[in-house]
C-alpha atoms as one frame of an Amber mdcrd trajectory, in Angstrom:
protein
-109.121  15.550  89.736-109.713  13.146  86.937-107.267  10.478  85.730-106.520
  12.428  82.559-105.880  15.568  84.637-103.372  13.622  86.717-101.568  12.311
  83.484-101.523  15.892  82.187 -99.895  17.114  85.567 -97.328  14.338  85.329
 -96.618  15.609  81.796 -95.915  18.992  83.256 -93.520  17.449  85.798 -91.688
  15.604  83.083 -91.423  18.716  80.903 -89.970  20.586  83.873 -87.442  17.842
  84.365 -86.520  18.011  80.729 -85.813  21.766  81.126 -83.497  20.806  84.039
 -81.792  18.222  81.959 -81.317  20.891  79.278 -79.622  23.144  81.810 -77.192
  20.284  82.827 -76.329  19.665  79.238 -75.641  23.331  78.743 -73.172  23.107
  81.561 -71.605  20.007  79.984 -71.390  21.785  76.621 -69.653  24.717  78.333
 -67.080  22.428  79.786 -68.320  22.933  83.292 -68.526  20.178  85.878 -71.997
  18.560  86.237 -73.095  17.286  89.630 -73.352  13.550  89.318 -75.834  13.176
  91.909 -78.113  15.666  90.399 -77.826  14.197  86.884 -78.544  10.738  88.412
 -81.650  12.176  90.068 -82.854  13.389  86.679 -82.170  10.090  85.112 -84.109
   8.310  87.995 -87.009  10.625  87.673 -87.260  10.091  83.997 -86.968   6.272
  84.297 -89.174   5.711  87.286 -91.569   8.540  87.525 -91.772   9.051  83.693
 -91.570   5.556  82.359 -92.466   2.999  84.981 -95.169   5.126  86.584 -96.490
   7.458  84.065 -96.175   5.214  80.971 -97.289   2.279  83.071-100.580   4.009
  83.958-101.293   4.563  80.380-100.230   1.093  79.136-101.854  -1.120  81.956
-105.001   0.923  82.584-105.858   3.786  80.229-105.441   2.095  76.873-107.414
  -0.989  77.879-110.141   1.245  79.236-110.338   3.310  76.106-110.572   0.146
  74.092-113.445  -1.059  76.354-115.066   2.387  75.792-115.194   1.950  72.093
-111.943   3.244  70.851-110.358   0.181  69.303-106.611  -0.027  69.528-106.273
   3.643  70.702-102.640   2.936  71.589-101.839   1.646  68.076-104.021   4.094
  66.260-102.007   7.052  67.620 -98.843   4.934  67.695 -98.107   5.787  71.435
 -97.100   2.402  72.484 -94.436   2.445  69.839 -93.549   5.869  70.982 -93.189
   4.625  74.627 -90.706   1.952  73.324 -88.846   4.491  71.313 -88.643   6.713
  74.475 -87.047   3.678  76.214 -84.487   3.120  73.678 -83.498   6.931  73.680
 -83.313   6.859  77.418 -81.065   3.684  77.466 -78.813   5.603  75.050 -78.639
   8.558  77.428 -77.955   6.533  80.479 -75.199   4.639  78.515 -73.636   7.957
  77.344 -73.849   9.338  80.911 -72.071   6.126  82.284 -69.295   6.599  79.832
 -68.960  10.261  80.773 -68.772   9.403  84.394 -66.129   6.767  83.709 -63.897
   9.527  82.191 -64.442   9.060  78.515 -63.715  12.608  77.099 -65.958  12.072
  74.043 -68.966  10.939  76.046 -69.983  14.543  77.038 -71.097  15.174  73.432
 -72.914  11.830  73.331 -74.682  12.798  76.536 -75.789  16.133  74.994 -77.024
  14.497  71.731 -78.823  11.773  73.568 -80.518  14.090  75.995 -81.564  16.478
  73.068 -82.898  13.431  71.100 -84.837  12.295  74.194 -86.139  15.750  75.021
 -87.340  16.575  71.494 -89.099  13.189  71.099 -90.767  13.359  74.500 -91.992
  16.808  73.953 -93.762  15.727  70.770 -95.186  12.726  72.431 -96.479  14.649
  75.317 -98.187  17.139  72.934 -99.927  14.302  71.048-101.197  12.773  74.229
-102.368  16.084  75.808-104.076  17.230  72.559-105.336  14.012  71.032-105.319
  11.030  73.298-106.641  12.610  76.492-109.417  14.646  74.881-110.611  11.233
  73.295-110.577   9.724  76.720-112.310  12.631  78.280-115.073  12.501  75.656
-115.608   8.656  76.239-115.057   8.115  79.885-117.575   8.848  82.567-116.717
  10.563  85.783-117.069   7.170  87.625-114.670   5.495  85.177-112.147   8.333
  85.537-112.343   7.886  89.294-111.720   4.214  89.050-108.727   4.791  86.795
-107.371   7.145  89.516-107.650   4.344  92.021-105.859   2.079  89.573-103.107
   4.597  89.114-102.698   4.938  92.989-102.206   1.160  93.255 -99.620   1.061
  90.372 -97.553   3.844  92.023 -97.523   2.011  95.296 -96.494  -1.263  93.592
 -93.838   0.574  91.446 -92.343   3.079  93.824 -93.896   2.424  97.243 -96.254
   4.675  99.271 -95.003   8.232  99.285 -92.662   7.705  96.347 -94.593  10.005
  94.056 -94.332  12.760  96.513 -90.717  12.198  97.017 -90.121  12.390  93.243
 -91.946  15.856  93.423 -89.701  16.920  96.187 -86.643  16.042  94.084 -88.143
  17.816  91.241 -88.756  20.971  93.273 -85.130  20.942  94.599 -83.630  20.550
  91.109 -85.967  23.244  89.758 -84.763  25.623  92.357 -81.271  24.720  91.950
 -81.040  24.899  88.137 -84.042  27.030  86.972 -84.213  29.505  89.916
């Protein structure tokens, strides 16, 4: 596996979690009770796996390596750093709306649904851009050896951010929620 293949696999996991988020929001929209623990697991996955780990790998390692490989300011050229920041803003809005909903605010369900929709739409477009523009640029410029060193950097970041085995635990949570909400 190459570093960019790993990042694409993480995009698949994030996309799957967005589908689970959509199912939870459909339940909210129908006036059904939503399992708070499960919604919290979705938010934690997005915050830790998606932002801290996945975006962290890109920001701390991939973008500097691309610049060193002759793609000056690849992060700014494609505006992906700005998009990462926008994702964080949308995520904070979603978390705040969910907290209001959990505290009993009757109007907050609508805010959760809107925030989740905004986040999902934005992330889907962002993932498409990275998969179809950024990663092919990286694959064209990075040697197999450089891709391997990136994978090693990614592993260290995961251990620092979520601890040994944390990545696997997030995938177990994803599998459980997938089975629960998507069948």
